[in-house]
mmCIF file of C-alpha atoms in Angstrom:
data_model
loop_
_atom_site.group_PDB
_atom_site.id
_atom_site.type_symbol
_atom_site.label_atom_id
_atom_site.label_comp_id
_atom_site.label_asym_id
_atom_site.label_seq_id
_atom_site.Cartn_x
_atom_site.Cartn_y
_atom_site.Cartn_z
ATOM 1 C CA UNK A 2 -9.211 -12.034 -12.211
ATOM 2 C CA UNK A 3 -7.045 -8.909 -10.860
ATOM 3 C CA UNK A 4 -3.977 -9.969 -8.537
ATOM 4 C CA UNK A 5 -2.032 -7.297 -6.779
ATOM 5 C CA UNK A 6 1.847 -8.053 -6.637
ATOM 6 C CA UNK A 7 3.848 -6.412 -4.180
ATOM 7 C CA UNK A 8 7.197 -5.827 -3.552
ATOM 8 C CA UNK A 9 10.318 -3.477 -1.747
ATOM 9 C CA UNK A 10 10.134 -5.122 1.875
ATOM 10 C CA UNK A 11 13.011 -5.768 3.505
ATOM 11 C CA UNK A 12 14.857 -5.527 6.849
ATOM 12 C CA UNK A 13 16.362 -1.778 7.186
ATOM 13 C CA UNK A 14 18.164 -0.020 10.090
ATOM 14 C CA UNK A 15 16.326 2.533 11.809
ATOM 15 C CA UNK A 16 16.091 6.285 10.555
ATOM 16 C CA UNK A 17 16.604 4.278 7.199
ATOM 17 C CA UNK A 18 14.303 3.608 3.893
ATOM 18 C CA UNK A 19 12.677 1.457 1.823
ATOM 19 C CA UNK A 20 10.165 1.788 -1.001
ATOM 20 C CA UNK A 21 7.178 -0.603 -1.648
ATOM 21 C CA UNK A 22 5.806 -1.254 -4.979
ATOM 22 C CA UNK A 23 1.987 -2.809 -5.849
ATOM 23 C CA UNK A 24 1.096 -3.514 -9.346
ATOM 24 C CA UNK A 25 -2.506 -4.984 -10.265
ATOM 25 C CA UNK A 26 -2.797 -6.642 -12.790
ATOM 26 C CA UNK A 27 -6.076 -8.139 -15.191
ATOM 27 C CA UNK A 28 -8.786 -6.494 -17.117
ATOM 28 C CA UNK A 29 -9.132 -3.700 -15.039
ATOM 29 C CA UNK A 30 -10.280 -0.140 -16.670
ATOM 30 C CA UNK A 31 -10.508 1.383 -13.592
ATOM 31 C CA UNK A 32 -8.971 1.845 -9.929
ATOM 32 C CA UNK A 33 -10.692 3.968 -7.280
ATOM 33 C CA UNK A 34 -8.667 4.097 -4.439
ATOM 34 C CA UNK A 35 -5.450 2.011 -3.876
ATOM 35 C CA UNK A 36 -3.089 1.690 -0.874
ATOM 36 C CA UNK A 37 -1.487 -0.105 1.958
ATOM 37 C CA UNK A 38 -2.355 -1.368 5.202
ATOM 38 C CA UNK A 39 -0.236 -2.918 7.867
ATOM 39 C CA UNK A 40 -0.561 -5.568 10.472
ATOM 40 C CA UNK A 41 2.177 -6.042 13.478
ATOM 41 C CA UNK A 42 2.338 -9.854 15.501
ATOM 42 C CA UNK A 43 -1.151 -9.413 17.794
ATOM 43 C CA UNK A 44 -2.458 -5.952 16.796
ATOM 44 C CA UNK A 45 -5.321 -5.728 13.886
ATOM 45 C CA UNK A 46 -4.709 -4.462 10.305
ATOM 46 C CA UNK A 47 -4.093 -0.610 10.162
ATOM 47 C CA UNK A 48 -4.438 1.717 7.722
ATOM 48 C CA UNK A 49 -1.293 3.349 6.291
ATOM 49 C CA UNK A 50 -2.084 5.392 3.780
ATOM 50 C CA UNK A 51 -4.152 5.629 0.498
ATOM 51 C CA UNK A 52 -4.626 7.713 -2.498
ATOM 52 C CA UNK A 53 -7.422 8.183 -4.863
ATOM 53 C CA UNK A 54 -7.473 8.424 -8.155
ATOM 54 C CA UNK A 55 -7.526 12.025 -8.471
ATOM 55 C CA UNK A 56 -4.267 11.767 -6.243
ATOM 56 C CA UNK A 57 -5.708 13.022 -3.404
ATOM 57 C CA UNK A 58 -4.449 11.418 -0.233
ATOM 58 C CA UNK A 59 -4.645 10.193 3.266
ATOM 59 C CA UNK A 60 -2.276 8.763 5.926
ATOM 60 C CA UNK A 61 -2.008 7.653 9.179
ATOM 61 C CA UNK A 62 -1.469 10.199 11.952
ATOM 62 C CA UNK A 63 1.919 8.055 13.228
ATOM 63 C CA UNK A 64 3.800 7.740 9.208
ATOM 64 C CA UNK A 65 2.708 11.676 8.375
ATOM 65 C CA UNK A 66 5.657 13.420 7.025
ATOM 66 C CA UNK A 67 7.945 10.087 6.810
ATOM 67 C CA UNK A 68 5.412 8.217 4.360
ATOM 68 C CA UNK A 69 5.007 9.378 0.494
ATOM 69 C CA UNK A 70 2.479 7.326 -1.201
ATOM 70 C CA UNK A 71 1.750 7.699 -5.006
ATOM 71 C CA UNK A 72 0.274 5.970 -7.901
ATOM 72 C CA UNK A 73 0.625 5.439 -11.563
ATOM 73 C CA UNK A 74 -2.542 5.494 -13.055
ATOM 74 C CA UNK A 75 -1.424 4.171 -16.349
ATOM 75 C CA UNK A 76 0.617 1.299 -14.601
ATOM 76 C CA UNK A 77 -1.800 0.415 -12.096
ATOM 77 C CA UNK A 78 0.242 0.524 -9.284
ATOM 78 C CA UNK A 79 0.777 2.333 -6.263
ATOM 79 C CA UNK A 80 4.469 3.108 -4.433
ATOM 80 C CA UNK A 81 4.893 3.442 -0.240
ATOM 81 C CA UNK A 82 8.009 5.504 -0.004
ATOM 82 C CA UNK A 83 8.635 5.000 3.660
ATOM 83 C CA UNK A 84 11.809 7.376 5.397
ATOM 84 C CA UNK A 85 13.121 7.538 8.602
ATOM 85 C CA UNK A 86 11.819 4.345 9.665
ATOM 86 C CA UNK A 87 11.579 3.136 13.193
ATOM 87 C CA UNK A 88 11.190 -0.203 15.213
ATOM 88 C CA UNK A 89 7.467 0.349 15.183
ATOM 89 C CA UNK A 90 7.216 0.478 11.708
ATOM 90 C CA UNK A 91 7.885 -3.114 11.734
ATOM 91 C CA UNK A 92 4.851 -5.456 10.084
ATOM 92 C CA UNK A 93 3.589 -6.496 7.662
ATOM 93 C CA UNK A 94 2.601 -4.244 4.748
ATOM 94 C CA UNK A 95 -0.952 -5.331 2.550
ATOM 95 C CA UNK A 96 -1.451 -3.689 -0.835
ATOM 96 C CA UNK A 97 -5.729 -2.686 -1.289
ATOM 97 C CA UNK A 98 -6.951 -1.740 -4.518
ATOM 98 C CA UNK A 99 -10.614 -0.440 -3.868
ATOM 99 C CA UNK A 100 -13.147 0.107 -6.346
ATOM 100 C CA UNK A 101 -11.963 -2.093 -9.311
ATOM 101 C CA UNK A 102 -13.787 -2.157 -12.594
ATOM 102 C CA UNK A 103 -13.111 -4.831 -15.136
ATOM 103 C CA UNK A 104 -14.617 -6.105 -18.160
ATOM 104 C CA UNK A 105 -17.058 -8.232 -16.514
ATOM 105 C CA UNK A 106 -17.035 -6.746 -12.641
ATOM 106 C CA UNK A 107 -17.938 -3.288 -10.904
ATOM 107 C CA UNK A 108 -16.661 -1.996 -7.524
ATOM 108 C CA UNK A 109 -14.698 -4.673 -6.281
ATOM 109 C CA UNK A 110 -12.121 -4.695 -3.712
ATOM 110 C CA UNK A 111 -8.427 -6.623 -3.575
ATOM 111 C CA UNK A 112 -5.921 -7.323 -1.450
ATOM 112 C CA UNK A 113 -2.582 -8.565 -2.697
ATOM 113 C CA UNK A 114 -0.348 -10.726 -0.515
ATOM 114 C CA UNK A 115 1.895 -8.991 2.172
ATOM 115 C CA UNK A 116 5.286 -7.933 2.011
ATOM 116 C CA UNK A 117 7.560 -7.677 5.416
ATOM 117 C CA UNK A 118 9.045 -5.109 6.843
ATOM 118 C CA UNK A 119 11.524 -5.289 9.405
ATOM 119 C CA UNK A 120 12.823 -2.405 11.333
ATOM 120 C CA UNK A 121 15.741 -2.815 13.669
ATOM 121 C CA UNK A 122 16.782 -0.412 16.086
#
């Protein structure tokens, strides 16, 4: 069974930082994509940003050029560093790893428990 454990939120000042940290864990060999996704009181799930394993990477148009995302292959886990926050960062923040092979499963896809992340202006 792979779990995804995450961890960094917090409540921050605006124009301030935090880093988020997601390691999965099991008998995984492999991890295609991995990243985070965030959801705000009423509004859906949005993506944030995600890298692949070859390190390319993609982010949302609003965190571009605040938002570092990067991965440790060998750890199997993926860090959010998030800068210059603002109030409408505020949510909560949903680790993915996408395209999980294990020992006995191919292709999978798992979300780990969210971590908050609180923004005051």
């Amino acid at each position: 069974q792979v779990q995804l454990q995450a961890s960094g939120g917090g409540l921050v000042q605006a124009g301030g930082s935090l880093r988020l940290s997601c390691a999965a864990s099991g008998s995984i060999r492999s991890i295609d994509v991995m990243g985070w996704y965030r959801q705000a009181p009423g509004t859906q799930r949005e993506l944030v940003a995600v890298i692949n394993s070859d390190g390319s990477t993609n982010y949302a148009y609003s965190v571009k050029g605040r938002f570092t995302i990067s991965r440790d292959n060998a750890r199997n886990t993926t860090y959010l560093q998030m800068n210059d926050l603002k109030p409408e960062d505020t949510g909560v923040y949903y680790c993915v790893a996408e395209g999980v092979v294990t020992t006995i499963h191919y292709g999978s896809n798992y979300w780990g428990k969210g971590t908050q992340v609180t923004v005051s202006s």
